[in-house]
Short mmCIF file of C-alpha atoms and ligand atoms in Angstrom, two decimals:
data_model
loop_
_atom_site.label_atom_id
_atom_site.label_comp_id
_atom_site.label_asym_id
_atom_site.label_seq_id
_atom_site.Cartn_x
_atom_site.Cartn_y
_atom_site.Cartn_z
CA UNK A 860 53.40 3.62 4.21
CA UNK A 861 57.12 3.32 4.95
CA UNK A 862 59.03 1.28 7.49
CA UNK A 863 60.22 3.58 10.27
CA UNK A 864 62.96 1.13 11.15
CA UNK A 865 61.53 1.01 14.67
CA UNK A 866 60.27 -2.22 16.17
CA UNK A 867 58.20 -2.62 19.34
CA UNK A 868 58.74 -5.75 21.34
CA UNK A 869 55.77 -6.99 23.32
CA UNK A 870 56.44 -9.70 25.87
CA UNK A 871 53.79 -11.86 27.44
CA UNK A 872 54.48 -14.77 29.77
CA UNK A 873 57.84 -15.65 28.28
CA UNK A 874 56.80 -15.25 24.63
CA UNK A 875 57.64 -12.14 22.69
CA UNK A 876 56.48 -10.54 19.46
CA UNK A 877 58.44 -8.00 17.40
CA UNK A 878 55.97 -5.58 15.95
CA UNK A 879 57.08 -3.30 13.10
CA UNK A 880 56.29 0.41 13.31
CA UNK A 881 55.13 2.13 10.10
CA UNK A 882 55.30 5.82 9.28
CA UNK A 883 52.84 7.81 7.23
CA UNK A 884 53.58 11.18 5.65
CA UNK A 885 51.94 12.97 8.61
CA UNK A 886 50.59 11.90 11.98
CA UNK A 887 51.78 9.43 14.57
CA UNK A 888 53.55 6.21 13.62
CA UNK A 889 51.43 3.07 13.78
CA UNK A 890 52.25 -0.19 15.44
CA UNK A 891 51.54 -3.11 13.11
CA UNK A 892 49.88 -5.70 15.34
CA UNK A 893 49.02 -8.17 12.57
CA UNK A 894 51.38 -10.84 13.94
CA UNK A 895 50.37 -10.46 17.57
CA UNK A 896 47.76 -13.23 17.63
CA UNK A 897 50.05 -15.71 15.89
CA UNK A 898 53.03 -14.84 18.12
CA UNK A 899 51.36 -14.25 21.49
CA UNK A 900 47.93 -15.85 21.14
CA UNK A 901 46.08 -12.63 22.12
CA UNK A 902 43.82 -10.14 20.37
CA UNK A 903 44.06 -6.39 20.90
CA UNK A 904 41.15 -4.58 22.59
CA UNK A 905 40.03 -1.15 21.33
CA UNK A 906 36.26 -0.64 21.58
CA UNK A 907 35.21 2.30 19.41
CA UNK A 908 38.52 1.92 17.51
CA UNK A 909 39.80 5.21 19.00
CA UNK A 910 43.43 4.07 18.83
CA UNK A 911 43.25 1.85 15.76
CA UNK A 912 44.31 2.70 12.21
CA UNK A 913 41.94 0.53 10.17
CA UNK A 914 43.49 1.25 6.77
CA UNK A 915 46.05 3.32 4.91
CA UNK A 916 44.57 6.31 3.12
CA UNK A 917 45.85 9.19 0.99
CA UNK A 918 42.62 11.20 1.08
CA UNK A 919 42.21 13.14 4.33
CA UNK A 920 44.49 13.97 7.23
CA UNK A 921 43.33 15.21 10.64
CA UNK A 922 45.44 16.37 13.56
CA UNK A 923 42.85 16.68 16.29
CA UNK A 924 45.17 18.36 18.82
CA UNK A 925 46.27 21.07 16.42
CA UNK A 926 42.88 21.46 14.72
CA UNK A 927 44.25 20.56 11.27
CA UNK A 928 42.13 19.08 8.46
CA UNK A 929 43.72 18.48 5.05
CA UNK A 930 42.16 16.97 1.92
CA UNK A 931 44.85 15.51 -0.34
CA UNK A 932 47.22 17.85 1.55
CA UNK A 933 45.21 21.05 1.07
CA UNK A 934 44.01 22.85 4.25
CA UNK A 935 40.24 22.90 4.60
CA UNK A 936 40.17 26.70 5.07
CA UNK A 937 41.86 27.24 1.68
CA UNK A 938 39.47 24.84 -0.02
CA UNK A 939 36.40 26.37 1.64
CA UNK A 940 37.46 29.90 0.75
CA UNK A 941 38.93 29.39 -2.73
CA UNK A 942 37.48 26.23 -4.28
CA UNK A 943 34.02 25.08 -5.28
CA UNK A 944 32.39 21.86 -4.11
CA UNK A 945 32.85 20.20 -7.52
CA UNK A 946 36.59 21.02 -7.47
CA UNK A 947 36.82 19.46 -4.01
CA UNK A 948 34.83 16.42 -5.17
CA UNK A 949 37.25 15.97 -8.09
CA UNK A 950 40.20 16.38 -5.71
CA UNK A 951 38.90 13.79 -3.26
CA UNK A 952 38.14 11.29 -6.00
CA UNK A 953 41.21 11.77 -8.17
CA UNK A 954 43.94 12.97 -5.81
CA UNK A 955 44.80 16.26 -7.58
CA UNK A 956 43.04 19.56 -8.18
CA UNK A 957 41.52 19.59 -11.68
CA UNK A 958 42.67 21.84 -14.51
CA UNK A 959 39.87 23.96 -16.00
CA UNK A 960 39.42 21.42 -18.79
CA UNK A 961 39.31 18.50 -16.37
CA UNK A 962 36.86 20.33 -14.13
CA UNK A 963 34.58 21.23 -17.06
CA UNK A 964 34.55 17.59 -18.19
CA UNK A 965 33.87 16.40 -14.62
CA UNK A 966 30.96 18.82 -14.17
CA UNK A 967 29.56 17.89 -17.63
CA UNK A 968 29.63 14.21 -16.67
CA UNK A 969 27.91 14.96 -13.36
CA UNK A 970 25.24 16.92 -15.21
CA UNK A 971 24.58 13.99 -17.50
CA UNK A 972 23.61 11.94 -14.43
CA UNK A 973 21.49 14.37 -12.37
CA UNK A 974 18.14 12.91 -13.46
CA UNK A 975 16.61 9.90 -11.74
CA UNK A 976 15.10 6.97 -13.60
CA UNK A 977 11.37 7.78 -13.80
CA UNK A 978 10.67 4.50 -12.03
CA UNK A 979 12.58 5.85 -9.01
CA UNK A 980 10.16 8.77 -9.03
CA UNK A 981 7.37 6.25 -8.42
CA UNK A 982 9.40 4.78 -5.60
CA UNK A 983 8.77 7.90 -3.47
CA UNK A 984 5.03 7.15 -3.40
CA UNK A 985 5.76 4.08 -1.29
CA UNK A 986 6.78 6.26 1.66
CA UNK A 987 4.45 7.89 4.15
CA UNK A 988 4.24 11.65 3.71
CA UNK A 989 5.49 12.13 7.27
CA UNK A 990 8.52 9.86 6.74
CA UNK A 991 11.84 11.28 7.92
CA UNK A 992 13.76 12.33 4.79
CA UNK A 993 16.78 10.33 6.01
CA UNK A 994 14.60 7.20 5.79
CA UNK A 995 13.66 8.12 2.22
CA UNK A 996 17.27 8.90 1.34
CA UNK A 997 18.61 5.69 2.82
CA UNK A 998 15.99 3.55 1.08
CA UNK A 999 16.22 5.31 -2.28
CA UNK A 1000 20.03 5.30 -2.46
CA UNK A 1001 20.01 1.57 -1.64
CA UNK A 1002 17.37 1.11 -4.34
CA UNK A 1003 19.68 2.63 -6.97
CA UNK A 1004 21.41 -0.78 -6.99
CA UNK A 1005 18.23 -2.17 -8.51
CA UNK A 1006 18.56 0.25 -11.44
CA UNK A 1007 22.27 0.01 -12.19
CA UNK A 1008 23.29 -3.63 -12.10
CA UNK A 1009 26.61 -2.66 -13.76
CA UNK A 1010 27.58 -1.29 -10.33
CA UNK A 1011 28.13 -4.85 -9.14
CA UNK A 1012 31.16 -5.09 -11.42
CA UNK A 1013 33.39 -3.50 -8.81
CA UNK A 1014 36.58 -4.97 -10.28
CA UNK A 1015 36.09 -2.77 -13.35
CA UNK A 1016 37.55 0.75 -12.99
CA UNK A 1017 35.11 2.26 -15.52
CA UNK A 1018 32.17 0.79 -13.60
CA UNK A 1019 33.52 2.14 -10.29
CA UNK A 1020 33.90 5.63 -11.78
CA UNK A 1021 30.45 5.54 -13.32
CA UNK A 1022 28.87 4.58 -9.99
CA UNK A 1023 30.81 7.35 -8.25
CA UNK A 1024 29.56 9.96 -10.74
CA UNK A 1025 26.00 8.64 -10.55
CA UNK A 1026 26.00 8.86 -6.76
CA UNK A 1027 27.44 12.40 -6.58
CA UNK A 1028 25.09 13.59 -9.34
CA UNK A 1029 21.88 11.97 -8.10
CA UNK A 1030 22.15 12.61 -4.36
CA UNK A 1031 20.95 16.25 -4.60
CA UNK A 1032 17.94 15.16 -6.67
CA UNK A 1033 17.00 12.37 -4.24
CA UNK A 1034 17.58 14.65 -1.22
CA UNK A 1035 15.49 17.53 -2.59
CA UNK A 1036 12.72 15.20 -3.74
CA UNK A 1037 12.62 13.55 -0.30
CA UNK A 1038 11.82 17.01 1.06
CA UNK A 1039 9.31 17.89 -1.67
CA UNK A 1040 7.54 14.60 -1.12
CA UNK A 1041 7.11 15.19 2.62
CA UNK A 1042 5.69 18.65 1.81
CA UNK A 1043 3.31 17.33 -0.81
CA UNK A 1044 4.93 19.69 -3.34
CA UNK A 1045 5.74 19.01 -6.99
CA UNK A 1046 9.16 17.55 -7.69
CA UNK A 1047 11.44 20.07 -9.36
CA UNK A 1048 13.75 18.55 -11.98
CA UNK A 1049 17.49 19.27 -12.02
CA UNK A 1050 18.69 22.31 -13.95
CA UNK A 1051 21.99 21.73 -15.65
CA UNK A 1052 22.59 25.45 -16.26
CA UNK A 1053 23.18 25.88 -12.51
CA UNK A 1054 26.11 24.97 -10.27
CA UNK A 1055 25.87 21.94 -7.99
CA UNK A 1056 24.80 24.01 -4.96
CA UNK A 1057 22.48 26.29 -6.97
CA UNK A 1058 20.79 23.31 -8.54
CA UNK A 1059 20.18 21.77 -5.13
CA UNK A 1060 18.63 25.02 -3.82
CA UNK A 1061 16.48 25.21 -6.94
CA UNK A 1062 15.21 21.63 -6.52
CA UNK A 1063 14.49 22.35 -2.83
CA UNK A 1064 12.78 25.72 -3.09
CA UNK A 1065 11.57 26.30 -6.66
CA UNK A 1066 8.01 25.60 -7.81
CA UNK A 1067 7.12 24.61 -11.37
CA UNK A 1068 4.61 27.50 -11.44
CA UNK A 1069 7.09 30.35 -11.15
CA UNK A 1070 10.72 31.28 -11.86
CA UNK A 1071 13.13 30.82 -8.96
CA UNK A 1072 15.82 33.42 -8.31
CA UNK A 1073 19.04 32.10 -6.82
CA UNK A 1074 20.59 34.25 -4.10
CA UNK A 1075 24.36 34.05 -4.85
CA UNK A 1076 25.35 34.54 -1.18
CA UNK A 1077 23.14 31.65 -0.10
CA UNK A 1078 24.36 29.49 -2.98
CA UNK A 1079 27.97 30.19 -1.97
CA UNK A 1080 27.13 29.38 1.67
CA UNK A 1081 25.52 26.10 0.57
CA UNK A 1082 28.58 25.27 -1.55
CA UNK A 1083 30.81 25.95 1.48
CA UNK A 1084 28.65 23.78 3.75
CA UNK A 1085 29.04 20.96 1.21
CA UNK A 1086 32.83 21.44 1.11
CA UNK A 1087 33.08 21.43 4.90
CA UNK A 1088 31.20 18.13 5.13
CA UNK A 1089 32.75 16.42 2.09
CA UNK A 1090 35.09 14.04 3.90
CA UNK A 1091 36.44 13.44 7.36
CA UNK A 1092 38.81 10.50 7.42
CA UNK A 1093 37.71 7.20 9.01
CA UNK A 1094 34.64 8.41 10.95
CA UNK A 1095 31.74 6.08 11.84
CA UNK A 1096 29.86 6.38 8.54
CA UNK A 1097 32.98 6.22 6.35
CA UNK A 1098 34.20 3.17 8.25
CA UNK A 1099 30.73 1.67 7.70
CA UNK A 1100 30.99 2.30 3.95
CA UNK A 1101 34.44 0.70 3.92
CA UNK A 1102 33.25 -2.24 6.02
CA UNK A 1103 30.26 -2.89 3.76
CA UNK A 1104 32.49 -2.41 0.71
CA UNK A 1105 35.09 -4.86 2.02
CA UNK A 1106 32.56 -7.65 1.43
CA UNK A 1107 32.35 -6.77 -2.27
CA UNK A 1108 28.88 -5.17 -1.97
CA UNK A 1109 28.02 -2.66 -4.71
CA UNK A 1110 28.70 1.05 -4.02
CA UNK A 1111 25.02 2.07 -3.83
CA UNK A 1112 24.45 -0.49 -1.05
CA UNK A 1113 27.65 0.69 0.69
CA UNK A 1114 26.64 4.37 0.58
CA UNK A 1115 23.15 3.46 1.87
CA UNK A 1116 24.94 1.78 4.82
CA UNK A 1117 26.95 4.97 5.33
CA UNK A 1118 23.75 7.04 5.33
CA UNK A 1119 22.30 4.77 8.02
CA UNK A 1120 25.41 5.20 10.19
CA UNK A 1121 25.40 8.96 9.67
CA UNK A 1122 21.81 9.25 10.87
CA UNK A 1123 22.58 8.90 14.60
CA UNK A 1124 22.71 12.01 16.84
CA UNK A 1125 26.32 11.33 17.89
CA UNK A 1126 27.35 11.70 14.22
CA UNK A 1127 25.50 13.42 11.38
CA UNK A 1128 22.26 13.71 13.32
CA UNK A 1129 23.94 16.25 15.62
CA UNK A 1130 23.03 19.32 13.54
CA UNK A 1131 19.35 18.39 13.78
CA UNK A 1132 19.81 17.63 17.49
CA UNK A 1133 21.34 21.10 18.06
CA UNK A 1134 18.18 22.80 16.82
CA UNK A 1135 15.94 20.49 18.83
CA UNK A 1136 18.07 21.21 21.90
CA UNK A 1137 17.80 25.00 21.36
CA UNK A 1138 14.04 24.73 20.98
CA UNK A 1139 13.84 22.72 24.20
CA UNK A 1140 15.95 25.21 26.17
CA UNK A 1141 13.54 27.87 24.94
CA UNK A 1142 15.10 31.03 26.35
CA UNK A 1143 18.38 32.42 27.62
CA UNK A 1144 17.04 32.31 31.18
CA UNK A 1145 16.93 28.52 31.03
CA UNK A 1146 20.60 28.11 29.97
CA UNK A 1147 22.06 27.75 33.52
CA UNK A 1148 19.56 24.97 34.35
CA UNK A 1149 20.34 23.23 31.05
CA UNK A 1150 24.11 23.46 31.59
CA UNK A 1151 23.64 21.99 35.08
CA UNK A 1152 21.80 19.04 33.49
CA UNK A 1153 24.60 18.55 30.94
CA UNK A 1154 27.16 18.39 33.77
CA UNK A 1155 25.06 15.88 35.70
CA UNK A 1156 26.25 12.46 34.47
CA UNK A 1157 22.97 10.83 35.49
CA UNK A 1158 20.83 13.11 33.32
CA UNK A 1159 22.01 11.64 30.01
CA UNK A 1160 21.87 15.16 28.53
CA UNK A 1161 24.71 16.31 26.27
CA UNK A 1162 25.41 19.69 24.82
CA UNK A 1163 24.79 18.85 21.18
CA UNK A 1164 27.18 20.42 18.68
CA UNK A 1165 29.99 20.35 21.24
CA UNK A 1166 32.86 17.90 21.50
CA UNK A 1167 34.49 15.62 18.97
CA UNK A 1168 36.16 12.24 19.05
CA UNK A 1169 39.21 13.56 17.23
CA UNK A 1170 39.33 17.35 17.68
CA UNK A 1171 40.42 18.07 21.22
CA UNK A 1172 41.37 21.68 20.52
CA UNK A 1173 38.98 23.16 17.99
CA UNK A 1174 37.20 21.90 14.92
CA UNK A 1175 38.72 23.84 11.98
CA UNK A 1176 35.44 23.43 10.10
CA UNK A 1177 33.57 25.15 12.93
CA UNK A 1178 35.64 28.35 12.54
CA UNK A 1179 34.76 28.63 8.83
CA UNK A 1180 31.16 27.69 9.54
CA UNK A 1181 30.95 30.40 12.20
CA UNK A 1182 32.12 33.03 9.68
CA UNK A 1183 29.68 31.72 7.06
CA UNK A 1184 26.94 31.84 9.68
CA UNK A 1185 27.49 35.59 10.21
CA UNK A 1186 27.57 36.16 6.41
CA UNK A 1187 24.28 34.35 5.91
CA UNK A 1188 22.52 36.00 8.84
CA UNK A 1189 23.75 39.40 7.60
CA UNK A 1190 22.53 38.72 4.04
CA UNK A 1191 19.14 37.60 5.30
CA UNK A 1192 18.92 40.56 7.68
CA UNK A 1193 18.37 38.25 10.64
CA UNK A 1194 19.21 40.16 13.80
CA UNK A 1195 16.74 39.14 16.44
CA UNK A 1196 16.03 35.46 15.97
CA UNK A 1197 15.51 34.11 19.52
CA UNK A 1198 16.91 30.68 18.65
CA UNK A 1199 20.03 32.17 17.12
CA UNK A 1200 20.52 34.54 20.07
CA UNK A 1201 20.17 31.54 22.33
CA UNK A 1202 22.83 29.63 20.37
CA UNK A 1203 25.30 32.52 20.60
CA UNK A 1204 24.70 32.87 24.36
CA UNK A 1205 25.01 29.12 24.91
CA UNK A 1206 28.29 29.03 23.03
CA UNK A 1207 29.63 31.98 25.10
CA UNK A 1208 28.74 30.33 28.39
CA UNK A 1209 29.97 26.86 27.44
CA UNK A 1210 33.38 27.88 26.09
CA UNK A 1211 34.13 29.66 29.36
CA UNK A 1212 32.78 26.95 31.65
CA UNK A 1213 35.34 24.78 33.46
CA UNK A 1214 33.47 21.51 32.69
CA UNK A 1215 33.83 22.03 28.92
CA UNK A 1216 37.30 23.62 29.05
CA UNK A 1217 38.69 20.75 31.16
CA UNK A 1218 37.36 18.15 28.73
CA UNK A 1219 38.40 20.13 25.62
CA UNK A 1220 34.82 20.37 24.41
CA UNK A 1221 34.52 23.07 21.75
CA UNK A 1222 31.75 23.81 19.27
CA UNK A 1223 31.97 21.42 16.33
CA UNK A 1224 30.91 21.96 12.72
CA UNK A 1225 27.33 20.99 13.49
CA UNK A 1226 26.78 23.66 16.10
CA UNK A 1227 26.87 26.37 13.41
CA UNK A 1228 25.69 24.41 10.39
CA UNK A 1229 22.31 23.88 12.05
CA UNK A 1230 21.95 27.61 12.65
CA UNK A 1231 22.89 28.55 9.06
CA UNK A 1232 20.62 25.93 7.54
CA UNK A 1233 17.72 27.07 9.68
CA UNK A 1234 18.31 30.68 8.63
CA UNK A 1235 18.35 29.57 4.96
CA UNK A 1236 14.93 28.02 5.40
CA UNK A 1237 16.11 24.39 5.31
CA UNK A 1238 13.84 22.36 7.60
CA UNK A 1239 15.49 20.69 10.56
CA UNK A 1240 14.69 17.19 9.34
CA UNK A 1241 16.78 17.89 6.20
CA UNK A 1242 19.98 18.83 8.04
CA UNK A 1243 21.43 15.33 8.19
CA UNK A 1244 20.28 14.70 4.62
CA UNK A 1245 22.46 17.62 3.54
CA UNK A 1246 25.38 16.19 5.46
CA UNK A 1247 24.86 12.87 3.66
CA UNK A 1248 24.66 14.61 0.30
CA UNK A 1249 28.04 16.27 0.89
CA UNK A 1250 29.65 13.22 2.48
CA UNK A 1251 28.71 10.95 -0.42
CA UNK A 1252 31.75 12.39 -2.23
CA UNK A 1253 34.01 11.36 0.65
CA UNK A 1254 32.35 7.97 1.06
CA UNK A 1255 32.70 7.05 -2.59
CA UNK A 1256 36.30 8.30 -2.74
CA UNK A 1257 37.16 6.19 0.31
CA UNK A 1258 35.29 3.20 -1.12
CA UNK A 1259 37.21 3.48 -4.41
CA UNK A 1260 40.52 3.82 -2.60
CA UNK A 1261 39.77 0.67 -0.60
CA UNK A 1262 38.71 -1.41 -3.62
CA UNK A 1263 41.78 -0.26 -5.54
CA UNK A 1264 44.14 -1.22 -2.69
CA UNK A 1265 46.09 -4.40 -3.55
CA UNK A 1266 45.44 -7.23 -1.10
CA UNK A 1267 42.22 -5.67 0.23
CA UNK A 1268 40.51 -8.06 2.68
CA UNK A 1269 37.08 -8.32 4.26
CA UNK A 1270 36.81 -6.32 7.53
CA UNK A 1271 36.33 -8.78 10.34
CA UNK A 1272 37.10 -7.55 13.87
CA UNK A 1273 37.38 -9.98 16.78
CA UNK A 1274 36.00 -9.62 20.31
CA UNK A 1275 36.60 -10.15 24.00
CA UNK A 1276 33.92 -12.74 24.75
CA UNK A 1277 32.30 -12.26 28.17
CA UNK A 1278 29.33 -14.62 27.81
CA UNK A 1279 28.71 -18.06 29.25
CA UNK A 1280 31.37 -20.76 28.84
CA UNK A 1281 30.34 -23.82 26.81
CA UNK A 1282 27.42 -25.71 28.42
CA UNK A 1283 25.00 -28.48 27.44
CA UNK A 1284 21.54 -27.79 26.04
CA UNK A 1285 18.69 -28.57 28.45
CA UNK A 1286 15.25 -29.49 27.06
CA UNK A 1287 12.10 -27.60 28.28
CA UNK A 1288 11.20 -30.40 30.69
CA UNK A 1289 14.46 -29.97 32.56
CA UNK A 1290 14.49 -26.16 32.66
CA UNK A 1291 12.03 -25.93 35.57
N1 CMC Q 61 28.24 17.44 26.28
C1 CMC Q 61 28.61 17.15 27.55
N2 CMC Q 61 29.64 16.37 27.89
C2 CMC Q 61 30.33 15.82 26.88
C3 CMC Q 61 30.02 16.07 25.53
C4 CMC Q 61 28.93 16.92 25.25
N3 CMC Q 61 28.60 17.18 23.99
N4 CMC Q 61 30.89 15.39 24.74
C5 CMC Q 61 31.72 14.73 25.58
N5 CMC Q 61 31.39 15.00 26.87
C6 CMC Q 61 32.11 14.56 28.07
C7 CMC Q 61 31.81 13.10 28.40
O1 CMC Q 61 30.71 12.98 29.27
C8 CMC Q 61 33.11 12.67 29.03
O2 CMC Q 61 33.14 13.19 30.35
P1 CMC Q 61 33.92 12.38 31.53
O3 CMC Q 61 35.35 12.33 31.10
O4 CMC Q 61 33.68 13.16 32.76
O5 CMC Q 61 33.27 11.01 31.57
C9 CMC Q 61 34.18 13.43 28.24
O6 CMC Q 61 33.50 14.61 27.76
C10 CMC Q 61 34.74 12.65 27.05
O7 CMC Q 61 33.64 12.22 26.26
P2 CMC Q 61 33.55 10.92 25.36
O8 CMC Q 61 32.13 10.48 25.28
O9 CMC Q 61 34.58 9.95 25.81
O10 CMC Q 61 34.01 11.50 23.97
P3 CMC Q 61 33.85 10.78 22.59
O11 CMC Q 61 35.08 11.09 21.83
O12 CMC Q 61 33.50 9.35 22.76
O13 CMC Q 61 32.57 11.49 21.96
C11 CMC Q 61 31.17 12.82 20.63
C12 CMC Q 61 32.61 12.36 20.90
C13 CMC Q 61 31.15 13.70 19.39
C14 CMC Q 61 30.29 11.58 20.38
C15 CMC Q 61 30.65 13.59 21.87
O14 CMC Q 61 31.48 14.71 22.13
C16 CMC Q 61 29.19 14.02 21.72
O15 CMC Q 61 28.29 13.23 22.02
N6 CMC Q 61 28.94 15.28 21.26
C17 CMC Q 61 27.60 15.73 21.02
C18 CMC Q 61 27.12 15.22 19.68
C19 CMC Q 61 27.76 15.95 18.53
O16 CMC Q 61 27.79 17.19 18.50
N7 CMC Q 61 28.22 15.18 17.53
C20 CMC Q 61 28.77 15.74 16.29
C21 CMC Q 61 30.21 15.49 16.09
S1 CMC Q 61 30.87 16.48 14.76
C22 CMC Q 61 30.11 15.85 13.35
C23 CMC Q 61 30.66 14.55 12.93
O17 CMC Q 61 31.85 14.50 12.58
O18 CMC Q 61 29.88 13.58 12.92
#
């Protein structure tokens, strides 16, 4: 952060405050309002934090109007096309792309942490078989804190790194086992001869009774899906991780909080909601009626997988996801899937409809990721779990950055109170 040299003067009823303006390397300048309460006696009001920079960060940059997404300065399209997920994870965590030696060491360390404590295996039995896998993921990741008490030593850099590696390494195992458990199938242990994405597919789809053959096109698609979801600046779940972390909570608890925030349909739950929406629409003939419902403000129906808080042009991740979608469908020889045909038709109609054009509502990453995952045989209930698995890398990188920031303080927003003014307590007898 540098001083731009600019100062904004805010005047209120004869008092004035001079607010410094800071510049980042990219993006709009930010007005530093930290002195406004002391100088003017007011808070600022920004529900949903749409106009508020809550921190400084060197990890991810988004320009929503231009459809730009950079991780540590590298465009997402270049990373998705040329890097692997583990390279991107290293980049997010450490700030630079790894050399071959650094990458090998990073992957070796991850592989040494892919197994779960056998006691965690027992933990799964506590869940109902029909539990949503996000519930299992959220509970089990939080429970990791009970196994690694060294994670509480957040002032120790080695402890922070160890927790980060444990989380990135163990998430695929927990995620795949959450699925296996709900299916009543045997848990498949991690295979350290496979890549990160291959190993996840193996733990999801292999059976101990027979060899499992990895399809390289599907493994590459899975790797790309993980890259595209790895980080996304200060979104709801990342802000939740940072907020929980600002209290000094251990990183497993913070990531469990992030998983909970990701679960909702306005955020990570959208890819699951897209598939449910397509199933509800049922056939192309019903699209006009559905679109009419979406436009009717009283219906409460939204076109899931469309729109974004930040991207008001296009979601750069969606473009790559769309291409990957065609690759996967081609590889699997899927031509006439009614749900997929419906999705393509819905997209065509919506991007040409004035309602969506006027509001800059374009397909987001989740519109296509749901379709690809379905084609790959991933059950709908696992879609958000996959998002969480990928985003854990971003969450833990953002958590580390926050803890390592000098002068880091607890997050504590204020409010505009609209409740009753102070009044005296009345006992039951006088309440009538
Ligand atoms: N369908 C229909 N109308 C919409 C939609 C939609 N998906 N999204 C926004 N609008 C309308 C909204 O009704 C409002 O209209 P008006 O100006 O007439 O009142 C206008 O567009 C602006 O909407 P908003 O609610 O102020 O926008 P927001 O920035 O608060 O919401 C969003 C962003 C992602 C929550 C929203 O677009 C949405 O609910 N989309 C569907 C869910 C979804 O796909 N979420 C995944 C986001 S990408 C993955 C991730 O990063 O988590």
